Tab-separated table of C-alpha atoms in Angstrom:
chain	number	residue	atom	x	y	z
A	1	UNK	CA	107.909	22.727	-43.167
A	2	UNK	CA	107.221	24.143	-46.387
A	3	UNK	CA	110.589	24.908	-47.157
A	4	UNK	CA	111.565	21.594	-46.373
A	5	UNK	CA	109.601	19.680	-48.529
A	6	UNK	CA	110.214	21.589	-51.204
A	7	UNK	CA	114.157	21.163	-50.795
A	8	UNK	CA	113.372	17.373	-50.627
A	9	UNK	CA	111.593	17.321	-53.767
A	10	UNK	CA	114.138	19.222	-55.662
A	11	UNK	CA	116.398	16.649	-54.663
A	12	UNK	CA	114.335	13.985	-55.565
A	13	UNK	CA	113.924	14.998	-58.720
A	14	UNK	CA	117.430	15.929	-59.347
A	15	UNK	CA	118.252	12.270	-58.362
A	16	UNK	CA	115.932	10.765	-61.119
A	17	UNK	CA	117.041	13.027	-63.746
A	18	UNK	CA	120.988	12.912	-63.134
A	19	UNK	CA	122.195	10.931	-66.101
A	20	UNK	CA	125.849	11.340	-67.039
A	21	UNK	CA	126.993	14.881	-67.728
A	22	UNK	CA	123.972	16.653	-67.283
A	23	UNK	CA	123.522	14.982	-63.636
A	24	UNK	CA	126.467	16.751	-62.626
A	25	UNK	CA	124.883	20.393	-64.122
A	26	UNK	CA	121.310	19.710	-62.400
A	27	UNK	CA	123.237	19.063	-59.357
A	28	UNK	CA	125.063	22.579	-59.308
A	29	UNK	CA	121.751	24.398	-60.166
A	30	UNK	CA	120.285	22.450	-57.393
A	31	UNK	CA	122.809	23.202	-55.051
A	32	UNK	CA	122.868	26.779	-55.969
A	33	UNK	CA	118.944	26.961	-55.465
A	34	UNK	CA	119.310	25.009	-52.232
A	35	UNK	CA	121.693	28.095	-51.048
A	36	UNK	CA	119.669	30.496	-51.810
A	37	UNK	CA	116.779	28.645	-50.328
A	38	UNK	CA	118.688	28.328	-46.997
A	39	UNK	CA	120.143	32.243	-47.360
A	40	UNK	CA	116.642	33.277	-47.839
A	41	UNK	CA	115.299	31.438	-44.502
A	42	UNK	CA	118.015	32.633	-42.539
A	43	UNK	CA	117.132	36.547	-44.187
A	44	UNK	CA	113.814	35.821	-42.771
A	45	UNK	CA	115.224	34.587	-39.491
A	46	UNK	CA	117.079	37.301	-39.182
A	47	UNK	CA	114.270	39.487	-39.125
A	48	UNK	CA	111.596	37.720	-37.408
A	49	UNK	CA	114.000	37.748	-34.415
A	50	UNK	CA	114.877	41.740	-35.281
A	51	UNK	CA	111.213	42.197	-35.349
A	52	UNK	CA	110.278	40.120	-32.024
A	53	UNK	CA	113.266	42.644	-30.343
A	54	UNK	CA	111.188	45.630	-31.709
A	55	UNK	CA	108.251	43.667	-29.466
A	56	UNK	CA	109.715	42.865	-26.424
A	57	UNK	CA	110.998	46.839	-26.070
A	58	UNK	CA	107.806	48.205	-27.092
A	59	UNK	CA	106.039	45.736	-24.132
A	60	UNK	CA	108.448	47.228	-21.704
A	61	UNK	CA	108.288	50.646	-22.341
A	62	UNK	CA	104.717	50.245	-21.899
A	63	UNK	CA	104.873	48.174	-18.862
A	64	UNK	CA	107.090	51.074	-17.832
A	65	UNK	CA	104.425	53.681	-18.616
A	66	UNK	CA	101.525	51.813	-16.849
A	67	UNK	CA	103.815	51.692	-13.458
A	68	UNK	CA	104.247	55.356	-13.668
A	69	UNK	CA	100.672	55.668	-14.233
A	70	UNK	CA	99.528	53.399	-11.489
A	71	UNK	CA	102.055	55.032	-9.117
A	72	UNK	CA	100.903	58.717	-9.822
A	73	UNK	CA	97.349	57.351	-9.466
A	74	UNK	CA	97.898	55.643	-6.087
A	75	UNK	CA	99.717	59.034	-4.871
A	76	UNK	CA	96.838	60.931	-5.831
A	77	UNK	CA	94.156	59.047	-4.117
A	78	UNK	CA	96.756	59.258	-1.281
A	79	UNK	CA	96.219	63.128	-1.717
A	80	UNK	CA	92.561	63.247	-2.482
A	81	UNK	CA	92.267	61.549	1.121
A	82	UNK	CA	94.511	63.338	2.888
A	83	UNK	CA	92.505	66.513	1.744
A	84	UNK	CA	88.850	65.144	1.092
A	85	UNK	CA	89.044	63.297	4.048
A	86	UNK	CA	91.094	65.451	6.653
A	87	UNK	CA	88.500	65.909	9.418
A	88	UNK	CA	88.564	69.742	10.544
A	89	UNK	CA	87.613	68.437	13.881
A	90	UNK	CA	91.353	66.971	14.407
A	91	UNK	CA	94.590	68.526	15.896
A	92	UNK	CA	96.211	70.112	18.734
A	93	UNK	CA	95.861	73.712	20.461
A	94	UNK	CA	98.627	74.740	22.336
A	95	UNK	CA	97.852	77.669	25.022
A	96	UNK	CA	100.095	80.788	24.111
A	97	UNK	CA	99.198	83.397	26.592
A	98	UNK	CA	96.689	84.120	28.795
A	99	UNK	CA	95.632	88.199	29.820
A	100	UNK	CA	93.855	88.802	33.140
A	101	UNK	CA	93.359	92.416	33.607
A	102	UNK	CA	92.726	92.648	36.758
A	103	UNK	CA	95.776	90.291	38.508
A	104	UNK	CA	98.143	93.036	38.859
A	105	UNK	CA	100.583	92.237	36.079
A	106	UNK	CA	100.257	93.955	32.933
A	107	UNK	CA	100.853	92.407	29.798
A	108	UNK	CA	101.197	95.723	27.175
A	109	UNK	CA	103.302	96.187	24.339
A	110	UNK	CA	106.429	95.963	25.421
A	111	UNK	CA	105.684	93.427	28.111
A	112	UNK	CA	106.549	89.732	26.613
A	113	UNK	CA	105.184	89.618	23.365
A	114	UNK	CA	108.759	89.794	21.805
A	115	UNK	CA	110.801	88.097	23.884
A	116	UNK	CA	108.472	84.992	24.369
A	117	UNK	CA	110.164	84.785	27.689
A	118	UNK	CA	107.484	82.619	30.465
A	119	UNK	CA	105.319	84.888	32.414
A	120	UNK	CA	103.342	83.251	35.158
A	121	UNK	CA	102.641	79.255	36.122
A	122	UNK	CA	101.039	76.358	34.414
A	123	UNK	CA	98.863	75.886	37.284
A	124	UNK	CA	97.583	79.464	36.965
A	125	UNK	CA	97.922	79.677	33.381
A	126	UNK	CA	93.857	80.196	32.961
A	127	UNK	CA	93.580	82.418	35.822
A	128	UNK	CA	96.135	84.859	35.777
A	129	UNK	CA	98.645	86.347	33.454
A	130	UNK	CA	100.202	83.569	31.221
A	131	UNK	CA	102.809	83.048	28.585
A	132	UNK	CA	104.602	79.483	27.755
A	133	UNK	CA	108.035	80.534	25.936
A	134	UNK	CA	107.592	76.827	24.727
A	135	UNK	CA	104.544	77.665	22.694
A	136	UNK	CA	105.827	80.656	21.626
A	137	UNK	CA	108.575	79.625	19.276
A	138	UNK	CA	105.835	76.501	18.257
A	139	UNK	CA	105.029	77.061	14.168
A	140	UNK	CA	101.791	77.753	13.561
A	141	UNK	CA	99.002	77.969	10.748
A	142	UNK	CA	96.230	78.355	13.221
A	143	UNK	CA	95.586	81.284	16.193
A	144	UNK	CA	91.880	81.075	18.101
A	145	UNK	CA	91.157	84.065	20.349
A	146	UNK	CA	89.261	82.682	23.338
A	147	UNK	CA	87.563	85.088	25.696
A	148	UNK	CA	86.938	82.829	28.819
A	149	UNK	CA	85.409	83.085	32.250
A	150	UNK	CA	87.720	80.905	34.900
A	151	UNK	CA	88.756	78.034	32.171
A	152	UNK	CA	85.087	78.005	30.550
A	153	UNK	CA	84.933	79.212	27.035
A	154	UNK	CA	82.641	82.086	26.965
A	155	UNK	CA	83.153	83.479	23.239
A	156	UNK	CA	85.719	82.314	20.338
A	157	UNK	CA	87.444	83.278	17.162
A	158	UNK	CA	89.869	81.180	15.073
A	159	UNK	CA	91.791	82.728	11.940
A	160	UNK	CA	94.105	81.099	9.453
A	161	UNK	CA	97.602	82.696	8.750
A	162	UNK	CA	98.524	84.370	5.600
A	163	UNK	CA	101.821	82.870	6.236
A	164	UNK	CA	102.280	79.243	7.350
A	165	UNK	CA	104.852	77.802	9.848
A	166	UNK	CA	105.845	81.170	11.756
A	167	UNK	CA	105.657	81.021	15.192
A	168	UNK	CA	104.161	83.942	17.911
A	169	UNK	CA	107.755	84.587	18.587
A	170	UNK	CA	108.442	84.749	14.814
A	171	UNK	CA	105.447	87.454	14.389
A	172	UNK	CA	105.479	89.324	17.222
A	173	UNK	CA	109.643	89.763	17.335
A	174	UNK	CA	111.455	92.624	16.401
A	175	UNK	CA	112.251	91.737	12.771
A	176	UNK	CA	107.854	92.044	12.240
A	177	UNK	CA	107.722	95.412	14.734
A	178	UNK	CA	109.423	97.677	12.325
A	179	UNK	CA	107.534	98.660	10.540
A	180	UNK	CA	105.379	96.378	12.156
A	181	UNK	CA	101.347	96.665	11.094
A	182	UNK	CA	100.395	93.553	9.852
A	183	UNK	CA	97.228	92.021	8.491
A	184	UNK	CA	98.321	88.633	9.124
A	185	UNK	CA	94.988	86.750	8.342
A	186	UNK	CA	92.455	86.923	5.199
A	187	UNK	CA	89.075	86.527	5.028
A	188	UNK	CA	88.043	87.032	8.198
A	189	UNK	CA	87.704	84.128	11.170
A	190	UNK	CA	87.010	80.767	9.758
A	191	UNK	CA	85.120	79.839	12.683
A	192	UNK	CA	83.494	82.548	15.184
A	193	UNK	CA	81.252	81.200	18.333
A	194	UNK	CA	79.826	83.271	21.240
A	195	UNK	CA	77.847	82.029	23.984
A	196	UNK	CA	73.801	82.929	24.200
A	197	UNK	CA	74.655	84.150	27.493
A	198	UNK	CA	77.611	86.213	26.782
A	199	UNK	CA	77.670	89.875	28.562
A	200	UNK	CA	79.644	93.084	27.091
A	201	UNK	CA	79.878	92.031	23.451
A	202	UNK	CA	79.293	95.693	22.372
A	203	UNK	CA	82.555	97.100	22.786
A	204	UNK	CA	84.665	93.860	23.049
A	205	UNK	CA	88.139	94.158	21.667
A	206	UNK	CA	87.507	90.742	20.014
A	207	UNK	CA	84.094	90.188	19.491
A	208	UNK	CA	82.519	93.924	18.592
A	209	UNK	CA	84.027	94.522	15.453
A	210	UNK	CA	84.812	92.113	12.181
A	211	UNK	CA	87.914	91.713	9.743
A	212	UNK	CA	91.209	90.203	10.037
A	213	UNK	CA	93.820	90.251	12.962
A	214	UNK	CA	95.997	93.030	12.772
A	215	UNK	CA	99.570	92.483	14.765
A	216	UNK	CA	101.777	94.929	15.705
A	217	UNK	CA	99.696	98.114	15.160
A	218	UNK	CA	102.856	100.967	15.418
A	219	UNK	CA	101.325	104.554	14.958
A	220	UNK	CA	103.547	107.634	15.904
A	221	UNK	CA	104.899	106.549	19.658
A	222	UNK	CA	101.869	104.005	20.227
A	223	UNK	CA	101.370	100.273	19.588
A	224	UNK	CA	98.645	97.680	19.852
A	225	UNK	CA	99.720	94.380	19.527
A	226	UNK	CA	96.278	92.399	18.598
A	227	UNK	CA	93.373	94.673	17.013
A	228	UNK	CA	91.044	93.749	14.326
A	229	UNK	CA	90.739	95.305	11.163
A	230	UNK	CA	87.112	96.111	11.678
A	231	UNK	CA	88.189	98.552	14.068
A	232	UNK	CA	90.206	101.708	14.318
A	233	UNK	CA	93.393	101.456	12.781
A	234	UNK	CA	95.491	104.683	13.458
A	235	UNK	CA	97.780	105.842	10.687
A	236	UNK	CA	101.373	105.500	11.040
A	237	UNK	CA	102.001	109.089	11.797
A	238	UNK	CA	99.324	109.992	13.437
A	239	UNK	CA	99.162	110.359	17.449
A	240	UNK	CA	95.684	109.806	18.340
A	241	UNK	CA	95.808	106.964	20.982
A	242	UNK	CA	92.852	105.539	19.269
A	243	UNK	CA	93.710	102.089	18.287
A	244	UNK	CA	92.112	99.596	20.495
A	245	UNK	CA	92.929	95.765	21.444
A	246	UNK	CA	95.474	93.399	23.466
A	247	UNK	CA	98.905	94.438	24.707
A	248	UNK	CA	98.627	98.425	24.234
A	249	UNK	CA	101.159	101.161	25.528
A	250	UNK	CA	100.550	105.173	24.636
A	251	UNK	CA	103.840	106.548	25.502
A	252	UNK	CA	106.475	103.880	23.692
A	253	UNK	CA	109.094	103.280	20.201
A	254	UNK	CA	106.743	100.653	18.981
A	255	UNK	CA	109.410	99.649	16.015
A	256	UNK	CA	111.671	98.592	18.637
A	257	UNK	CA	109.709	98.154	21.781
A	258	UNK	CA	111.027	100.110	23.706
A	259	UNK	CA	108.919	102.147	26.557
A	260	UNK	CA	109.181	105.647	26.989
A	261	UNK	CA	107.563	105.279	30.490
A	262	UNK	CA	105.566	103.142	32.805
A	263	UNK	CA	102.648	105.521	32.579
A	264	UNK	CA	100.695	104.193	29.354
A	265	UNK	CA	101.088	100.328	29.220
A	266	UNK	CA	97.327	98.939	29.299
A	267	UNK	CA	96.381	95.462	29.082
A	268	UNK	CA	93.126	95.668	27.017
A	269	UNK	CA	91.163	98.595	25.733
A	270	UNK	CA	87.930	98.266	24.717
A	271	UNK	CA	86.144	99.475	21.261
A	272	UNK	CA	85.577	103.047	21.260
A	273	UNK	CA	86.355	106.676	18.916
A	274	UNK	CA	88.379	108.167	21.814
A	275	UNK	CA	91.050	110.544	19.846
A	276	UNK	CA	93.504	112.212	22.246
A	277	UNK	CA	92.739	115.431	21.232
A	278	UNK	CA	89.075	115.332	22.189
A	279	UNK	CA	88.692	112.422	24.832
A	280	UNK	CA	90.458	112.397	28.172
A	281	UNK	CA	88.664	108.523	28.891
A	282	UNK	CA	89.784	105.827	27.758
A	283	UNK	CA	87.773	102.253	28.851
A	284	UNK	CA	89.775	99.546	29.878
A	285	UNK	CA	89.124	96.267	31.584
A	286	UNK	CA	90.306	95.552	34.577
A	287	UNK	CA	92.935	97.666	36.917
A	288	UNK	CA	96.335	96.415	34.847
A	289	UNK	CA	97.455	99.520	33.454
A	290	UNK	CA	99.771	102.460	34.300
A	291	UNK	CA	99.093	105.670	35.895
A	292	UNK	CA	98.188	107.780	32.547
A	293	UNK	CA	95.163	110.531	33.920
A	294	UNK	CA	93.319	109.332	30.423
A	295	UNK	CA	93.106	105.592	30.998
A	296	UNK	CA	90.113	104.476	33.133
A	297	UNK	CA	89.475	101.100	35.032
A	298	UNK	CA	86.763	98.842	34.017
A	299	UNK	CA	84.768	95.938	34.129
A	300	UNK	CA	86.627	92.538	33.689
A	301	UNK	CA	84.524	90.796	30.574
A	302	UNK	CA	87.001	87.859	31.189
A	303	UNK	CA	90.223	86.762	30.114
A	304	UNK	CA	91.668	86.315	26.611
A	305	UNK	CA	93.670	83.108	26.049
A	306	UNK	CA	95.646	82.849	22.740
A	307	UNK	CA	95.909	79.609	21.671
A	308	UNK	CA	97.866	78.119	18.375
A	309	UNK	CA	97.865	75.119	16.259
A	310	UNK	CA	99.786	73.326	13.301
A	311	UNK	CA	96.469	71.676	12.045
A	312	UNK	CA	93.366	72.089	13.977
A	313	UNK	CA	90.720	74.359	12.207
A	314	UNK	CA	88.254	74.147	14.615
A	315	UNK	CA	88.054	75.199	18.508
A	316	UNK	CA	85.638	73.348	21.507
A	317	UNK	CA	82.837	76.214	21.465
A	318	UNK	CA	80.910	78.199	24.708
A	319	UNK	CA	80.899	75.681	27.600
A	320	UNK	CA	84.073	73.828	26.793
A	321	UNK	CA	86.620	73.827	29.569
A	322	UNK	CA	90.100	74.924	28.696
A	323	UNK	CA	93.498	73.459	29.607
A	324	UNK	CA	97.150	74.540	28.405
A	325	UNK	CA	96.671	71.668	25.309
A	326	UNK	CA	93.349	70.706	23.770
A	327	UNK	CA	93.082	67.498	21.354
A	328	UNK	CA	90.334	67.702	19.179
């Protein structure tokens, strides 16, 4: 507005004063200024526009920023609840394998664990020797340890893998038996219950001793395929039949499971220093084991079911009755 007032009033004045000659000279310098005038408000045009431009990017690289910003946000509450607010009570447990010592099958260390091939029946799967080749080749982060007395949960220990995703078929195959002797959890169980009423915890395989699961236990021409750390763990070259656990043979190539005989398979052994060149008695549960002069018949404490899961961190505790899957 300014601008234009200002032309008008030149020209105004230009029209009073233009007299002859000289109106003709007022009216070039006029014109002239009125040029400049106009080249100086489209300069300014120019770079208000230029300037707005600058704006209008500026705005939408921010916009940009603040979607990025709201997106990573709303991804990490997403994460925050999927961890803060996972409930450790949740998941699926999958029944594995089942040992009874005493049902004249024997389950030692040559005897299924590598193969994953199905041993037994659903419908007996709690009662008498048990493995679902199904479950087997199942990944899993999760293994609980039940000891059980006819389906009722009599004592329990649940351990996180070191190594996520591998399946019992994965870990117990021959690629993991040679050279075999892994620790394949840390920091002990994460969850460990036992019945008030529980009998024969002092020597239990399972439930005596503390430390990590131990799979595949190969020393000199023996192997133990479950023991715990906080037991006996025989050297690799040394022949001493003292290792002590689930799915045991005394007389076999553990690296590529392959028996030597049918005289030293065992189904469990029980804790106990029994070194094989001072003790001729080894304690066993149950009657499933070969003929071997050293390896003595026991009491039945009950069976051990092996159970896995992808997410569950938790297991139903003494009482709970067992079926081949458990929701939580």
């Amino acid at each position: 507005m300014k601008f234009s007032l200002l032309v008008l009033a030149l020209l105004g004045c230009g029209a009073l004063a233009g007299k002859g000659g000289g109106k003709n000279k007022q009216m070039k310098v006029l014109q002239t200024e009125l040029s400049a005038v106009k080249d100086g408000l489209k300069t300014i045009g120019q770079e208000e526009e230029r300037r707005h431009a600058e704006l209008l990017e500026k705005i939408e690289a921010l916009q940009g920023e603040l979607g990025k910003i709201g997106a990573g946000q709303s991804k990490l509450g997403e994460l925050v609840t999927s961890k803060c607010g996972k409930n450790k009570n949740s998941g699926t447990w999958n029944l594995g394998m089942n040992i009874n010592p005493a049902d004249g099958h024997i389950f030692g260390y040559t005897n299924g664990w590598a193969t994953g091939v199905d041993v037994g029946s659903a419908d007996e799967a709690l009662t008498k020797d048990y493995l679902s080749a199904n479950v087997w080749v199942k990944p899993a982060n999760y293994i609980a340890i039940v000891r059980h007395q006819e389906g009722v949960v009599d004592a329990v220990k649940v351990f996180k893998f070191k190594t996520s995703a591998d399946s019992l078929r994965t870990r117990f195959g021959l690629p993991n038996m040679n050279p075999g002797r892994q620790i394949v959890t840390s920091g002990g169980p994460i969850q460990e219950s036992v019945s008030a009423t529980a009998a024969n915890l002092a020597d239990d395989p399972i439930f005596s001793v503390g430390g990590d699961l131990a799979f595949n236990w190969a020393y000199s021409d023996n192997g133990c395929r479950i023991a715990l750390t906080g037991g006996h763990l025989s050297a690799a070259d040394v022949n001493d039949d003292n290792t002590h656990g689930l799915g045991n043979d005394f007389h076999v190539n553990p690296l590529t499971n392959t028996p030597h005989s049918t005289t030293w398979p065992h189904d469990i052994s029980n804790i106990q220093d029994c070194p094989l060149a001072t003790c001729r008695d080894v304690r066993l549960q149950g009657t499933d084991h070969g003929s071997g002069p050293h390896l003595k018949s026991g009491p039945v404490y009950g069976n051990y079911a092996i159970y896995v899961s992808w997410d569950a961190e938790s297991f139903p505790g003494p009482g709970a009755s067992l079926s081949t899957e458990i929701g939580l």
